[in-house]
Amino acid sequence: MKPFAAEFMGTFWLVLGGCGSAVLAAAFPNVGIGLLGVALAFGLTVLTMAYAIGHISGCHLNPAVTIGLWAGGRFPASGVLPYMVAQVLGGIAAAAVLYVIASGQAGFDLAAGFASNGYGEHSPGGYSMLAALVCEVVMTGFFLFVIMGATDSRAPAGFAPIAIGLCLTLIHLISIPVTNTSVNPARSTGVAFFVGDWALGQLWLFWVAPIVGAILGALAYRAIATKA
């Protein structure tokens, strides 16, 4: 149970830290951290947890990553579903804590989005469903490509968390305007569970696209990196 508990805790931290920065701090008067701060916050959650639990569970924190690592031959099929369950539960638990904190401020309104992912009228920049789908597939694909490469036995030891954390930061810098950046079904599910309505209605895309992208990215790395 220890790896599953680690995945729960790690995903909890990712959603609380990343989504919490967006909900609580992004537009705070005078010292709001904005898009740059939110992007960095998501990267820091992965970087810190990779060092904290990487040796326990591998620090996936993301159903798409787990499936991608399975597709890339780095993770057993028997662990995929339990990891995904732990990750989604961790995301929902973190969103619950965030809701309790955020609702303590006068004027709090879930209708503002609660850091949910969306497309069309619910995209921060008004991007279409197709644009959101392509963005999430491509971003998750490159995320898995970097994860596979950084954790390759031939890569410099000890630096994988830095590369992966910075990669996630870069992904957010690119795609927050498009979808509010998911690349992680557990992150999307956690906050959508509380927003309901349109967030749950559009949640399918933030499961399908990251998983497809993760598989493609892992297979691409495997094809390039496998020795003849």
Short mmCIF file of C-alpha atoms in Angstrom, two decimals:
data_model
loop_
_atom_site.label_atom_id
_atom_site.label_comp_id
_atom_site.label_asym_id
_atom_site.label_seq_id
_atom_site.Cartn_x
_atom_site.Cartn_y
_atom_site.Cartn_z
CA MET A 1 0.00 0.00 0.00
CA LYS A 2 2.93 2.38 0.45
CA PRO A 3 3.31 3.28 -3.25
CA PHE A 4 -0.43 3.97 -3.50
CA ALA A 5 -0.34 6.13 -0.38
CA ALA A 6 2.63 7.99 -1.85
CA GLU A 7 0.72 8.62 -5.09
CA PHE A 8 -2.27 9.88 -3.10
CA MET A 9 -0.10 12.29 -1.12
CA GLY A 10 1.86 13.42 -4.14
CA THR A 11 -1.22 14.12 -6.26
CA PHE A 12 -2.80 15.89 -3.30
CA TRP A 13 0.22 18.20 -3.18
CA LEU A 14 0.16 18.80 -6.93
CA VAL A 15 -3.51 19.82 -6.97
CA LEU A 16 -3.32 21.83 -3.75
CA GLY A 17 -0.14 23.61 -4.79
CA GLY A 18 -0.92 24.13 -8.45
CA CYS A 19 -4.64 24.79 -8.38
CA GLY A 20 -4.30 26.52 -5.02
CA SER A 21 -1.89 29.03 -6.53
CA ALA A 22 -4.39 29.72 -9.32
CA VAL A 23 -7.41 30.08 -7.04
CA LEU A 24 -5.83 31.86 -4.07
CA ALA A 25 -2.82 33.76 -5.35
CA ALA A 26 -2.95 34.36 -9.12
CA ALA A 27 -4.90 37.62 -8.93
CA PHE A 28 -4.40 38.58 -5.30
CA PRO A 29 -4.38 42.37 -4.99
CA ASN A 30 -0.98 44.00 -5.50
CA VAL A 31 1.04 40.78 -5.18
CA GLY A 32 -0.80 38.43 -7.53
CA ILE A 33 1.52 35.80 -9.02
CA GLY A 34 -0.26 35.64 -12.38
CA LEU A 35 0.30 33.09 -15.13
CA LEU A 36 4.04 32.88 -14.51
CA GLY A 37 3.56 32.13 -10.83
CA VAL A 38 0.91 29.47 -11.42
CA ALA A 39 3.08 27.76 -14.02
CA LEU A 40 6.02 27.73 -11.63
CA ALA A 41 3.84 26.43 -8.79
CA PHE A 42 2.78 23.39 -10.79
CA GLY A 43 6.38 22.68 -11.72
CA LEU A 44 7.53 23.02 -8.11
CA THR A 45 4.92 20.56 -6.85
CA VAL A 46 6.26 17.87 -9.17
CA LEU A 47 9.90 18.72 -8.49
CA THR A 48 9.51 18.61 -4.71
CA MET A 49 7.44 15.43 -4.70
CA ALA A 50 9.78 13.69 -7.14
CA TYR A 51 12.54 14.02 -4.58
CA ALA A 52 10.19 13.14 -1.70
CA ILE A 53 8.45 10.03 -3.08
CA GLY A 54 10.20 9.16 -6.33
CA HIS A 55 12.00 6.32 -4.58
CA ILE A 56 8.69 5.00 -3.17
CA SER A 57 6.23 5.11 -6.05
CA GLY A 58 8.07 6.67 -8.97
CA CYS A 59 6.09 9.89 -8.41
CA HIS A 60 3.64 9.64 -11.30
CA LEU A 61 0.93 11.91 -9.75
CA ASN A 62 -1.01 11.60 -12.99
CA PRO A 63 -3.10 8.81 -14.59
CA ALA A 64 -1.78 9.80 -18.03
CA VAL A 65 1.81 9.44 -16.83
CA THR A 66 1.07 6.03 -15.34
CA ILE A 67 -0.52 4.81 -18.57
CA GLY A 68 2.27 6.37 -20.62
CA LEU A 69 4.97 4.66 -18.57
CA TRP A 70 3.12 1.38 -18.98
CA ALA A 71 2.99 1.93 -22.76
CA GLY A 72 6.69 2.76 -22.69
CA GLY A 73 7.56 -0.48 -20.91
CA ARG A 74 8.49 1.21 -17.63
CA PHE A 75 5.52 0.20 -15.45
CA PRO A 76 3.61 -3.07 -14.91
CA ALA A 77 0.00 -3.32 -16.07
CA SER A 78 -1.06 -4.63 -12.66
CA GLY A 79 -0.25 -1.30 -11.03
CA VAL A 80 -2.03 0.98 -13.50
CA LEU A 81 -5.56 0.94 -12.08
CA PRO A 82 -4.57 1.15 -8.37
CA TYR A 83 -2.25 4.07 -9.14
CA MET A 84 -4.99 5.86 -11.08
CA VAL A 85 -7.48 5.40 -8.24
CA ALA A 86 -5.00 6.76 -5.69
CA GLN A 87 -4.21 9.75 -7.91
CA VAL A 88 -7.84 10.69 -8.53
CA LEU A 89 -8.70 10.37 -4.84
CA GLY A 90 -5.70 12.52 -3.96
CA GLY A 91 -6.85 15.15 -6.45
CA ILE A 92 -10.39 15.22 -5.08
CA ALA A 93 -9.16 15.40 -1.48
CA ALA A 94 -6.89 18.33 -2.33
CA ALA A 95 -9.73 20.12 -4.12
CA ALA A 96 -11.87 19.64 -1.01
CA VAL A 97 -9.23 21.28 1.18
CA LEU A 98 -8.83 24.07 -1.35
CA TYR A 99 -12.59 24.61 -1.40
CA VAL A 100 -12.69 24.96 2.39
CA ILE A 101 -9.88 27.53 2.28
CA ALA A 102 -11.15 29.48 -0.74
CA SER A 103 -14.75 29.62 0.47
CA GLY A 104 -13.55 31.38 3.60
CA GLN A 105 -13.25 34.59 1.62
CA ALA A 106 -16.31 36.79 1.14
CA GLY A 107 -17.53 36.73 -2.43
CA PHE A 108 -16.07 33.33 -3.31
CA ASP A 109 -17.96 31.81 -6.24
CA LEU A 110 -17.42 28.40 -7.85
CA ALA A 111 -18.82 29.89 -11.05
CA ALA A 112 -15.45 31.64 -11.45
CA GLY A 113 -14.08 28.23 -12.44
CA PHE A 114 -12.09 27.06 -9.41
CA ALA A 115 -9.08 26.43 -11.71
CA SER A 116 -11.08 23.98 -13.83
CA ASN A 117 -10.00 23.08 -17.34
CA GLY A 118 -12.21 23.95 -20.26
CA TYR A 119 -12.59 24.77 -23.93
CA GLY A 120 -14.80 27.09 -25.95
CA GLU A 121 -16.42 29.66 -23.67
CA HIS A 122 -14.67 28.03 -20.70
CA SER A 123 -11.18 28.32 -22.19
CA PRO A 124 -9.28 31.25 -20.64
CA GLY A 125 -8.53 32.52 -24.14
CA GLY A 126 -11.70 31.30 -25.83
CA TYR A 127 -9.98 28.48 -27.75
CA SER A 128 -12.04 25.86 -29.58
CA MET A 129 -12.50 22.23 -28.61
CA LEU A 130 -10.17 21.15 -31.43
CA ALA A 131 -7.48 23.56 -30.30
CA ALA A 132 -7.81 22.30 -26.73
CA LEU A 133 -7.67 18.67 -27.85
CA VAL A 134 -4.56 19.17 -29.96
CA CYS A 135 -2.88 21.23 -27.24
CA GLU A 136 -3.48 18.65 -24.51
CA VAL A 137 -2.35 15.75 -26.70
CA VAL A 138 0.86 17.47 -27.78
CA MET A 139 1.75 18.88 -24.37
CA THR A 140 1.22 15.56 -22.61
CA GLY A 141 3.14 13.78 -25.34
CA PHE A 142 6.19 15.92 -24.81
CA PHE A 143 5.79 15.64 -21.05
CA LEU A 144 6.07 11.85 -21.32
CA PHE A 145 8.94 12.16 -23.76
CA VAL A 146 10.87 14.23 -21.21
CA ILE A 147 9.92 11.92 -18.33
CA MET A 148 11.09 8.86 -20.26
CA GLY A 149 14.33 10.54 -21.23
CA ALA A 150 15.12 12.09 -17.86
CA THR A 151 14.56 8.76 -16.06
CA ASP A 152 16.47 6.68 -18.61
CA SER A 153 19.31 4.73 -17.01
CA ARG A 154 21.69 6.49 -19.42
CA ALA A 155 20.63 9.97 -18.28
CA PRO A 156 22.60 11.89 -15.62
CA ALA A 157 21.61 10.55 -12.22
CA GLY A 158 19.72 12.73 -9.76
CA PHE A 159 18.55 15.42 -12.17
CA ALA A 160 15.29 13.89 -13.42
CA PRO A 161 13.04 15.82 -10.97
CA ILE A 162 14.49 19.12 -12.15
CA ALA A 163 13.97 18.36 -15.83
CA ILE A 164 10.44 17.06 -15.24
CA GLY A 165 9.44 19.95 -12.99
CA LEU A 166 10.75 22.53 -15.45
CA CYS A 167 9.02 20.73 -18.31
CA LEU A 168 5.69 20.97 -16.51
CA THR A 169 6.35 24.65 -15.85
CA LEU A 170 7.00 25.23 -19.55
CA ILE A 171 3.85 23.32 -20.50
CA HIS A 172 1.79 25.62 -18.28
CA LEU A 173 3.45 28.73 -19.71
CA ILE A 174 2.37 27.60 -23.17
CA SER A 175 -1.09 26.21 -22.54
CA ILE A 176 -2.76 28.01 -19.62
CA PRO A 177 -4.43 30.41 -22.10
CA VAL A 178 -5.79 27.47 -24.10
CA THR A 179 -7.24 25.06 -21.52
CA ASN A 180 -5.98 26.30 -18.15
CA THR A 181 -3.59 23.36 -18.64
CA SER A 182 -4.51 19.88 -17.62
CA VAL A 183 -2.12 17.22 -19.00
CA ASN A 184 -3.35 15.39 -15.90
CA PRO A 185 -6.81 13.78 -15.57
CA ALA A 186 -6.56 13.63 -11.77
CA ARG A 187 -5.88 17.36 -11.53
CA SER A 188 -8.85 18.06 -13.81
CA THR A 189 -11.18 15.68 -12.00
CA GLY A 190 -10.41 17.05 -8.53
CA VAL A 191 -11.62 20.57 -9.18
CA ALA A 192 -14.34 19.59 -11.69
CA PHE A 193 -15.89 17.43 -8.97
CA PHE A 194 -16.70 20.60 -7.02
CA VAL A 195 -17.58 22.89 -9.91
CA GLY A 196 -19.89 20.34 -11.53
CA ASP A 197 -22.01 21.59 -14.44
CA TRP A 198 -19.84 22.53 -17.44
CA ALA A 199 -16.60 21.37 -15.81
CA LEU A 200 -17.89 17.80 -15.56
CA GLY A 201 -19.43 18.06 -19.02
CA GLN A 202 -16.06 18.92 -20.57
CA LEU A 203 -14.02 16.61 -18.37
CA TRP A 204 -13.96 13.85 -21.00
CA LEU A 205 -11.46 15.82 -23.09
CA PHE A 206 -9.08 16.13 -20.16
CA TRP A 207 -9.03 12.37 -19.78
CA VAL A 208 -8.91 11.37 -23.43
CA ALA A 209 -6.37 13.89 -24.72
CA PRO A 210 -3.72 13.48 -21.98
CA ILE A 211 -3.92 9.68 -22.14
CA VAL A 212 -3.59 9.63 -25.93
CA GLY A 213 -0.74 12.12 -25.77
CA ALA A 214 1.04 10.18 -23.03
CA ILE A 215 0.93 6.94 -24.99
CA LEU A 216 2.21 8.65 -28.14
CA GLY A 217 4.99 10.42 -26.28
CA ALA A 218 6.15 7.29 -24.51
CA LEU A 219 6.10 5.23 -27.71
CA ALA A 220 7.99 7.97 -29.56
CA TYR A 221 10.74 7.99 -26.93
CA ARG A 222 10.88 4.22 -26.90
CA ALA A 223 11.25 4.14 -30.69
CA ILE A 224 14.04 6.73 -30.68
CA ALA A 225 15.96 5.57 -27.62
CA THR A 226 15.82 1.79 -27.97
CA LYS A 227 19.17 0.39 -29.01
CA ALA A 228 19.23 -1.51 -32.29
#
